[in-house]
PDB file of C-alpha atoms in Angstrom:
ATOM      1  CA  MET A  22     -13.037  36.715   0.706  1.00  0.00           C
ATOM      2  CA  VAL A  23     -10.348  34.096   0.018  1.00  0.00           C
ATOM      3  CA  ASP A  24     -10.004  33.399  -3.704  1.00  0.00           C
ATOM      4  CA  THR A  25      -7.205  30.823  -3.572  1.00  0.00           C
ATOM      5  CA  TYR A  26      -6.687  27.354  -2.124  1.00  0.00           C
ATOM      6  CA  SER A  27      -3.343  26.225  -0.683  1.00  0.00           C
ATOM      7  CA  LYS A  28      -1.870  22.742  -1.138  1.00  0.00           C
ATOM      8  CA  PHE A  29       1.668  21.312  -1.407  1.00  0.00           C
ATOM      9  CA  GLY A  30       3.164  24.727  -0.694  1.00  0.00           C
ATOM     10  CA  GLY A  31       1.366  26.377  -3.630  1.00  0.00           C
ATOM     11  CA  THR A  32      -2.002  27.865  -4.417  1.00  0.00           C
ATOM     12  CA  MET A  33      -4.884  27.288  -6.827  1.00  0.00           C
ATOM     13  CA  ASP A  34      -7.616  29.701  -7.871  1.00  0.00           C
ATOM     14  CA  ILE A  35     -10.945  28.954  -6.228  1.00  0.00           C
ATOM     15  CA  ASP A  36     -12.597  28.793  -9.665  1.00  0.00           C
ATOM     16  CA  VAL A  37     -10.230  25.960 -10.593  1.00  0.00           C
ATOM     17  CA  VAL A  38     -10.944  24.205  -7.276  1.00  0.00           C
ATOM     18  CA  ARG A  39     -14.669  24.377  -8.051  1.00  0.00           C
ATOM     19  CA  GLN A  40     -14.031  22.740 -11.414  1.00  0.00           C
ATOM     20  CA  CYS A  41     -11.983  20.034  -9.677  1.00  0.00           C
ATOM     21  CA  ALA A  42     -14.917  19.216  -7.413  1.00  0.00           C
ATOM     22  CA  ARG A  43     -16.377  17.271 -10.350  1.00  0.00           C
ATOM     23  CA  ILE A  44     -13.533  14.732 -10.222  1.00  0.00           C
ATOM     24  CA  ARG A  45     -15.568  12.263  -8.135  1.00  0.00           C
ATOM     25  CA  VAL A  46     -18.312  12.013 -10.744  1.00  0.00           C
ATOM     26  CA  TYR A  47     -15.753  11.739 -13.543  1.00  0.00           C
ATOM     27  CA  LEU A  48     -13.778   8.955 -11.861  1.00  0.00           C
ATOM     28  CA  ALA A  49     -16.937   7.041 -10.996  1.00  0.00           C
ATOM     29  CA  GLN A  50     -17.549   6.725 -14.740  1.00  0.00           C
ATOM     30  CA  HIS A  51     -14.038   5.457 -15.509  1.00  0.00           C
ATOM     31  CA  VAL A  52     -12.615   3.620 -12.454  1.00  0.00           C
ATOM     32  CA  GLU A  53     -14.069   0.426 -11.019  1.00  0.00           C
ATOM     33  CA  ASP A  54     -14.605  -0.021  -7.267  1.00  0.00           C
ATOM     34  CA  LEU A  55     -13.937   3.644  -6.536  1.00  0.00           C
ATOM     35  CA  ASP A  56     -13.671   4.422  -2.817  1.00  0.00           C
ATOM     36  CA  LEU A  57     -13.031   7.471  -0.653  1.00  0.00           C
ATOM     37  CA  ASN A  58      -9.258   6.910  -0.543  1.00  0.00           C
ATOM     38  CA  ASP A  59      -9.186   6.900  -4.343  1.00  0.00           C
ATOM     39  CA  ILE A  60     -11.090  10.192  -4.535  1.00  0.00           C
ATOM     40  CA  CYS A  61      -8.815  11.832  -1.958  1.00  0.00           C
ATOM     41  CA  TYR A  62      -5.759  10.623  -3.848  1.00  0.00           C
ATOM     42  CA  ALA A  63      -7.153  11.957  -7.133  1.00  0.00           C
ATOM     43  CA  PHE A  64      -7.825  15.358  -5.574  1.00  0.00           C
ATOM     44  CA  ASP A  65      -4.254  15.467  -4.226  1.00  0.00           C
ATOM     45  CA  VAL A  66      -3.015  14.648  -7.729  1.00  0.00           C
ATOM     46  CA  LEU A  67      -5.121  17.468  -9.163  1.00  0.00           C
ATOM     47  CA  CYS A  68      -3.785  19.903  -6.573  1.00  0.00           C
ATOM     48  CA  TYR A  69      -0.230  19.049  -7.520  1.00  0.00           C
ATOM     49  CA  LEU A  70      -0.895  19.151 -11.267  1.00  0.00           C
ATOM     50  CA  LEU A  71      -2.609  22.534 -11.071  1.00  0.00           C
ATOM     51  CA  SER A  72      -0.976  24.424  -8.186  1.00  0.00           C
ATOM     52  CA  ASN A  73       1.834  26.949  -8.612  1.00  0.00           C
ATOM     53  CA  SER A  74       3.999  25.064  -6.124  1.00  0.00           C
ATOM     54  CA  SER A  75       7.719  24.960  -6.839  1.00  0.00           C
ATOM     55  CA  THR A  76       8.495  22.685  -3.876  1.00  0.00           C
ATOM     56  CA  PRO A  77       9.456  19.001  -4.275  1.00  0.00           C
ATOM     57  CA  ASN A  78       6.444  16.891  -5.107  1.00  0.00           C
ATOM     58  CA  LYS A  79       5.102  15.158  -2.003  1.00  0.00           C
ATOM     59  CA  LEU A  80       3.154  12.750  -4.170  1.00  0.00           C
ATOM     60  CA  VAL A  81       6.367  11.535  -5.805  1.00  0.00           C
ATOM     61  CA  ASP A  82       8.129  11.257  -2.439  1.00  0.00           C
ATOM     62  CA  GLN A  83       5.975   8.325  -1.356  1.00  0.00           C
ATOM     63  CA  SER A  84       7.630   5.575   0.642  1.00  0.00           C
ATOM     64  CA  HIS A  85       4.643   3.243   0.822  1.00  0.00           C
ATOM     65  CA  ILE A  86       2.850   1.810  -2.190  1.00  0.00           C
ATOM     66  CA  THR A  87       0.829  -1.269  -1.568  1.00  0.00           C
ATOM     67  CA  ASN A  88       0.266  -4.125  -3.946  1.00  0.00           C
ATOM     68  CA  ARG A  89      -3.469  -3.509  -3.703  1.00  0.00           C
ATOM     69  CA  THR A  90      -3.165   0.056  -5.019  1.00  0.00           C
ATOM     70  CA  ILE A  91      -0.208   0.401  -7.399  1.00  0.00           C
ATOM     71  CA  ASP A  92      -2.140  -0.570 -10.533  1.00  0.00           C
ATOM     72  CA  LYS A  93      -5.168   1.386  -9.392  1.00  0.00           C
ATOM     73  CA  LYS A  94      -3.066   4.454  -8.597  1.00  0.00           C
ATOM     74  CA  ILE A  95      -1.659   4.491 -12.108  1.00  0.00           C
ATOM     75  CA  ASP A  96      -5.181   4.154 -13.495  1.00  0.00           C
ATOM     76  CA  ILE A  97      -6.388   7.039 -11.316  1.00  0.00           C
ATOM     77  CA  LEU A  98      -3.392   9.155 -12.345  1.00  0.00           C
ATOM     78  CA  HIS A  99      -4.244   8.588 -15.981  1.00  0.00           C
ATOM     79  CA  HIS A 100      -7.917   9.528 -15.633  1.00  0.00           C
ATOM     80  CA  THR A 101      -7.178  12.451 -13.315  1.00  0.00           C
ATOM     81  CA  ALA A 102      -4.782  13.924 -15.859  1.00  0.00           C
ATOM     82  CA  ARG A 103      -7.379  13.495 -18.603  1.00  0.00           C
ATOM     83  CA  PHE A 104      -9.885  15.285 -16.393  1.00  0.00           C
ATOM     84  CA  ALA A 105      -7.391  18.127 -15.799  1.00  0.00           C
ATOM     85  CA  PHE A 106      -6.736  18.551 -19.523  1.00  0.00           C
ATOM     86  CA  ASN A 107     -10.472  19.074 -20.042  1.00  0.00           C
ATOM     87  CA  LEU A 108     -10.632  21.975 -17.574  1.00  0.00           C
ATOM     88  CA  ASP A 109     -10.803  25.588 -18.728  1.00  0.00           C
ATOM     89  CA  LEU A 110      -7.149  26.545 -18.256  1.00  0.00           C
ATOM     90  CA  ASP A 111      -4.399  28.564 -19.957  1.00  0.00           C
ATOM     91  CA  LYS A 112      -1.725  27.085 -22.218  1.00  0.00           C
ATOM     92  CA  GLN A 113       1.045  27.377 -19.626  1.00  0.00           C
ATOM     93  CA  THR A 114      -0.974  25.392 -17.093  1.00  0.00           C
ATOM     94  CA  TYR A 115      -1.677  22.665 -19.646  1.00  0.00           C
ATOM     95  CA  GLN A 116       2.068  22.354 -20.253  1.00  0.00           C
ATOM     96  CA  LYS A 117       2.716  22.115 -16.515  1.00  0.00           C
ATOM     97  CA  ILE A 118       0.061  19.407 -16.172  1.00  0.00           C
ATOM     98  CA  GLY A 119       1.781  17.344 -18.852  1.00  0.00           C
ATOM     99  CA  LEU A 120       5.199  17.564 -17.226  1.00  0.00           C
ATOM    100  CA  ARG A 121       3.941  16.773 -13.743  1.00  0.00           C
ATOM    101  CA  TYR A 122       1.795  13.907 -14.980  1.00  0.00           C
ATOM    102  CA  ILE A 123       4.857  12.325 -16.610  1.00  0.00           C
ATOM    103  CA  GLU A 124       6.768  12.791 -13.341  1.00  0.00           C
ATOM    104  CA  LEU A 125       4.097  10.980 -11.344  1.00  0.00           C
ATOM    105  CA  ILE A 126       3.747   8.141 -13.846  1.00  0.00           C
ATOM    106  CA  ASP A 127       7.516   7.658 -14.016  1.00  0.00           C
ATOM    107  CA  PHE A 128       7.746   7.339 -10.248  1.00  0.00           C
ATOM    108  CA  ASN A 129       4.878   4.888  -9.898  1.00  0.00           C
ATOM    109  CA  THR A 130       6.118   2.645 -12.703  1.00  0.00           C
ATOM    110  CA  SER A 131       9.846   2.790 -11.898  1.00  0.00           C
ATOM    111  CA  ILE A 132       9.459   0.568  -8.835  1.00  0.00           C
ATOM    112  CA  MET A 133       8.298  -2.264 -11.103  1.00  0.00           C
ATOM    113  CA  LYS A 134      11.094  -2.107 -13.707  1.00  0.00           C
ATOM    114  CA  ASP A 135      13.561  -4.549 -12.218  1.00  0.00           C
ATOM    115  CA  PHE A 136      11.332  -6.997 -10.376  1.00  0.00           C
ATOM    116  CA  SER A 137       7.752  -8.004  -9.772  1.00  0.00           C
ATOM    117  CA  ILE A 138       6.433  -6.539  -6.546  1.00  0.00           C
ATOM    118  CA  LYS A 139       3.630  -9.077  -6.179  1.00  0.00           C
ATOM    119  CA  ASP A 140       3.648 -12.703  -5.175  1.00  0.00           C
ATOM    120  CA  ASN A 141       1.581 -14.279  -7.935  1.00  0.00           C
ATOM    121  CA  LEU A 142      -0.087 -16.844  -5.706  1.00  0.00           C
ATOM    122  CA  THR A 143      -1.149 -14.761  -2.709  1.00  0.00           C
ATOM    123  CA  GLY A 144      -1.300 -11.160  -3.932  1.00  0.00           C
ATOM    124  CA  ALA A 145       0.990 -10.048  -1.104  1.00  0.00           C
ATOM    125  CA  PHE A 146       4.258  -8.251  -1.777  1.00  0.00           C
ATOM    126  CA  CYS A 147       7.164 -10.532  -2.646  1.00  0.00           C
ATOM    127  CA  TYR A 148      10.444 -10.888  -0.758  1.00  0.00           C
ATOM    128  CA  ASP A 149      12.443  -9.031  -3.424  1.00  0.00           C
ATOM    129  CA  TYR A 150      10.246  -5.985  -2.968  1.00  0.00           C
ATOM    130  CA  LEU A 151      10.789  -6.138   0.792  1.00  0.00           C
ATOM    131  CA  LYS A 152      14.556  -6.124   0.228  1.00  0.00           C
ATOM    132  CA  SER A 153      14.272  -3.132  -2.115  1.00  0.00           C
ATOM    133  CA  LEU A 154      12.489  -1.143   0.604  1.00  0.00           C
ATOM    134  CA  ALA A 155      14.978  -2.006   3.349  1.00  0.00           C
ATOM    135  CA  GLY A 156      16.851   1.299   3.205  1.00  0.00           C
ATOM    136  CA  ARG A 157      13.731   3.446   3.460  1.00  0.00           C
ATOM    137  CA  LEU A 158      11.859   1.254   5.925  1.00  0.00           C
ATOM    138  CA  SER A 159      14.808   0.956   8.299  1.00  0.00           C
ATOM    139  CA  LYS A 160      14.574   4.692   8.962  1.00  0.00           C
ATOM    140  CA  GLN A 161      10.920   4.542   9.947  1.00  0.00           C
ATOM    141  CA  ASN A 162       8.892   3.846  13.043  1.00  0.00           C
ATOM    142  CA  PHE A 163       6.886   0.652  12.518  1.00  0.00           C
ATOM    143  CA  LEU A 164       5.552  -2.479  14.156  1.00  0.00           C
ATOM    144  CA  LEU A 165       6.421  -5.727  12.371  1.00  0.00           C
ATOM    145  CA  PHE A 166       4.637  -9.084  12.601  1.00  0.00           C
ATOM    146  CA  PHE A 167       6.160 -12.390  11.466  1.00  0.00           C
ATOM    147  CA  PHE A 168       3.610 -15.133  10.704  1.00  0.00           C
ATOM    148  CA  ASP A 169       4.159 -18.819  10.057  1.00  0.00           C
ATOM    149  CA  LEU A 170       1.312 -21.132   9.049  1.00  0.00           C
ATOM    150  CA  ASP A 171       1.167 -24.274  11.165  1.00  0.00           C
ATOM    151  CA  ASN A 172       1.078 -27.743   9.594  1.00  0.00           C
ATOM    152  CA  LEU A 173       1.096 -26.553   5.969  1.00  0.00           C
ATOM    153  CA  LYS A 174       3.535 -29.313   4.999  1.00  0.00           C
ATOM    154  CA  LYS A 175       1.206 -31.904   6.510  1.00  0.00           C
ATOM    155  CA  LEU A 176      -1.699 -30.409   4.560  1.00  0.00           C
ATOM    156  CA  ASN A 177       0.294 -30.569   1.315  1.00  0.00           C
ATOM    157  CA  ASP A 178       1.254 -34.201   2.001  1.00  0.00           C
ATOM    158  CA  THR A 179      -2.242 -35.384   2.899  1.00  0.00           C
ATOM    159  CA  GLN A 180      -4.497 -33.274   0.677  1.00  0.00           C
ATOM    160  CA  GLY A 181      -2.167 -32.094  -2.079  1.00  0.00           C
ATOM    161  CA  HIS A 182      -0.458 -28.831  -2.925  1.00  0.00           C
ATOM    162  CA  GLU A 183      -3.636 -27.288  -4.312  1.00  0.00           C
ATOM    163  CA  ALA A 184      -5.143 -27.462  -0.826  1.00  0.00           C
ATOM    164  CA  GLY A 185      -2.002 -25.845   0.542  1.00  0.00           C
ATOM    165  CA  ASN A 186      -2.165 -23.091  -2.069  1.00  0.00           C
ATOM    166  CA  LEU A 187      -5.786 -22.377  -1.221  1.00  0.00           C
ATOM    167  CA  THR A 188      -4.801 -22.023   2.438  1.00  0.00           C
ATOM    168  CA  LEU A 189      -1.997 -19.607   1.559  1.00  0.00           C
ATOM    169  CA  LYS A 190      -4.394 -17.532  -0.547  1.00  0.00           C
ATOM    170  CA  ALA A 191      -7.050 -17.487   2.163  1.00  0.00           C
ATOM    171  CA  PHE A 192      -4.569 -16.463   4.850  1.00  0.00           C
ATOM    172  CA  SER A 193      -3.042 -13.719   2.711  1.00  0.00           C
ATOM    173  CA  LYS A 194      -6.505 -12.385   1.883  1.00  0.00           C
ATOM    174  CA  VAL A 195      -7.284 -12.054   5.588  1.00  0.00           C
ATOM    175  CA  LEU A 196      -3.962 -10.306   6.294  1.00  0.00           C
ATOM    176  CA  LEU A 197      -4.553  -7.819   3.485  1.00  0.00           C
ATOM    177  CA  ALA A 198      -8.074  -7.138   4.693  1.00  0.00           C
ATOM    178  CA  SER A 199      -6.888  -6.559   8.269  1.00  0.00           C
ATOM    179  CA  VAL A 200      -4.559  -3.600   7.667  1.00  0.00           C
ATOM    180  CA  ARG A 201      -4.794  -0.085   6.287  1.00  0.00           C
ATOM    181  CA  VAL A 202      -4.192   0.724   2.638  1.00  0.00           C
ATOM    182  CA  ASN A 203      -0.709   2.135   3.391  1.00  0.00           C
ATOM    183  CA  ASP A 204       0.484  -0.770   5.530  1.00  0.00           C
ATOM    184  CA  LEU A 205       2.563  -3.521   3.963  1.00  0.00           C
ATOM    185  CA  VAL A 206       1.919  -7.265   3.666  1.00  0.00           C
ATOM    186  CA  PHE A 207       4.668  -9.547   2.320  1.00  0.00           C
ATOM    187  CA  ARG A 208       4.953 -13.225   1.583  1.00  0.00           C
ATOM    188  CA  TYR A 209       8.375 -13.726   3.121  1.00  0.00           C
ATOM    189  CA  GLY A 210       8.755 -17.215   1.715  1.00  0.00           C
ATOM    190  CA  GLY A 211       6.918 -20.539   1.728  1.00  0.00           C
ATOM    191  CA  ASP A 212       4.331 -20.341   4.492  1.00  0.00           C
ATOM    192  CA  GLU A 213       5.816 -17.225   6.143  1.00  0.00           C
ATOM    193  CA  PHE A 214       4.324 -13.738   5.955  1.00  0.00           C
ATOM    194  CA  VAL A 215       5.383 -10.340   7.241  1.00  0.00           C
ATOM    195  CA  ILE A 216       3.133  -7.390   8.060  1.00  0.00           C
ATOM    196  CA  ILE A 217       4.557  -3.915   8.626  1.00  0.00           C
ATOM    197  CA  LEU A 218       2.267  -1.454  10.390  1.00  0.00           C
ATOM    198  CA  LEU A 219       3.496   2.064   9.844  1.00  0.00           C
ATOM    199  CA  ASN A 220       3.328   4.553  12.740  1.00  0.00           C
ATOM    200  CA  ASN A 221       2.320   1.848  15.270  1.00  0.00           C
ATOM    201  CA  TYR A 222      -1.295   2.920  15.245  1.00  0.00           C
ATOM    202  CA  ILE A 223      -2.757  -0.089  17.131  1.00  0.00           C
ATOM    203  CA  GLU A 224      -1.736  -2.546  19.807  1.00  0.00           C
ATOM    204  CA  PRO A 225      -0.378  -5.889  18.502  1.00  0.00           C
ATOM    205  CA  THR A 226      -3.193  -7.846  20.106  1.00  0.00           C
ATOM    206  CA  GLN A 227      -5.748  -5.706  18.270  1.00  0.00           C
ATOM    207  CA  LEU A 228      -4.402  -6.790  14.891  1.00  0.00           C
ATOM    208  CA  ILE A 229      -4.264 -10.432  15.983  1.00  0.00           C
ATOM    209  CA  ALA A 230      -7.888 -10.265  17.120  1.00  0.00           C
ATOM    210  CA  ARG A 231      -8.877  -8.692  13.811  1.00  0.00           C
ATOM    211  CA  ILE A 232      -7.150 -11.503  11.893  1.00  0.00           C
ATOM    212  CA  ASP A 233      -8.552 -14.283  14.088  1.00  0.00           C
ATOM    213  CA  ALA A 234     -12.097 -12.996  13.643  1.00  0.00           C
ATOM    214  CA  GLN A 235     -11.836 -13.592   9.890  1.00  0.00           C
ATOM    215  CA  LEU A 236     -10.157 -17.026   9.875  1.00  0.00           C
ATOM    216  CA  ASN A 237     -11.840 -20.389  10.016  1.00  0.00           C
ATOM    217  CA  ASP A 238     -10.655 -22.982  12.519  1.00  0.00           C
ATOM    218  CA  GLU A 239      -8.767 -24.939   9.856  1.00  0.00           C
ATOM    219  CA  ILE A 240      -6.116 -22.239   9.449  1.00  0.00           C
ATOM    220  CA  GLN A 241      -3.671 -22.128  12.365  1.00  0.00           C
ATOM    221  CA  TYR A 242      -0.606 -19.921  12.628  1.00  0.00           C
ATOM    222  CA  SER A 243       2.165 -18.773  14.924  1.00  0.00           C
ATOM    223  CA  VAL A 244       3.183 -15.135  15.192  1.00  0.00           C
ATOM    224  CA  GLY A 245       5.768 -12.883  16.771  1.00  0.00           C
ATOM    225  CA  TRP A 246       6.113  -9.125  16.619  1.00  0.00           C
ATOM    226  CA  ALA A 247       8.670  -6.405  17.277  1.00  0.00           C
ATOM    227  CA  HIS A 248       9.044  -2.648  16.998  1.00  0.00           C
ATOM    228  CA  ASN A 249      11.771  -1.207  14.766  1.00  0.00           C
ATOM    229  CA  LYS A 250      13.666   0.124  17.794  1.00  0.00           C
ATOM    230  CA  ASP A 251      17.133  -0.270  16.235  1.00  0.00           C
ATOM    231  CA  LEU A 252      16.129   1.259  12.886  1.00  0.00           C
ATOM    232  CA  ASP A 253      17.136  -1.910  11.074  1.00  0.00           C
ATOM    233  CA  LEU A 254      14.473  -3.755   9.062  1.00  0.00           C
ATOM    234  CA  PHE A 255      16.098  -7.175   8.941  1.00  0.00           C
ATOM    235  CA  LYS A 256      17.195  -7.056  12.568  1.00  0.00           C
ATOM    236  CA  THR A 257      13.566  -6.365  13.476  1.00  0.00           C
ATOM    237  CA  ILE A 258      12.458  -9.271  11.266  1.00  0.00           C
ATOM    238  CA  LYS A 259      14.915 -11.564  13.034  1.00  0.00           C
ATOM    239  CA  THR A 260      13.587 -10.487  16.437  1.00  0.00           C
ATOM    240  CA  ALA A 261       9.958 -11.077  15.412  1.00  0.00           C
ATOM    241  CA  ASP A 262      10.898 -14.419  13.825  1.00  0.00           C
ATOM    242  CA  SER A 263      12.572 -15.581  17.040  1.00  0.00           C
ATOM    243  CA  LEU A 264       9.524 -14.612  19.085  1.00  0.00           C
ATOM    244  CA  MET A 265       7.310 -16.424  16.590  1.00  0.00           C
ATOM    245  CA  TYR A 266       9.207 -19.694  17.117  1.00  0.00           C
ATOM    246  CA  LYS A 267       8.817 -19.316  20.866  1.00  0.00           C
ATOM    247  CA  ASN A 268       5.093 -19.072  20.207  1.00  0.00           C
ATOM    248  CA  LYS A 269       4.974 -21.886  17.655  1.00  0.00           C
ATOM    249  CA  ARG A 270       2.438 -23.806  19.693  1.00  0.00           C
ATOM    250  CA  ARG A 271       0.026 -20.896  19.696  1.00  0.00           C
ATOM    251  CA  THR A 272      -3.624 -21.850  19.104  1.00  0.00           C
ATOM    252  CA  ARG A 273      -6.486 -19.525  18.379  1.00  0.00           C
TER     253      ARG A 273
END
């Protein structure tokens, strides 16, 4: 009978794994809007905190953190560590938990030290955060979309900037709701947005259909897309931007 569980290149005693199974109930009492992704993430955190792995931490080596989850991830890390400290463990394991918890917190907070990753108006990532990810993203396989809202200037001139801001918020909300938790949505500037789909998991037209199904007829946009064939983020953005302008007259 197997009495250990393997994760991140290390093992955990089955008795400890059974104790960890209570993490869902614990988090439900401390974290708002808990979903399955949150529970899976918390269990991965527990596995790293408690395993005897000596390999580099795969949780720290994350290249994608979305604006919708960074604050929540830190909150889950905090409560997961508190849960771990309440388990029936030996002194050495408690010390290891403390060190690894600090490592995870340091990583997740370090990306916010020098700049704000969120656009305050729309909730999408900001342009500065996109630039900071250029080195890592350029090495990856992704599909990039470049969006431009049509007639936003006219809306601002005729109905005021508050109406324009509400349109930007509504459009960003739809973009964020149309992608996976690990995909990236940026406000590139003004009325321009960028979506990066990692691993090219759907056809471009599928995402467009998903977005269109959630928009009202008052919000019109143009879009272009490109794959990161040359392993260069900003070259791919330029390609998608050029295709977007060719499609500027697009109507839904």
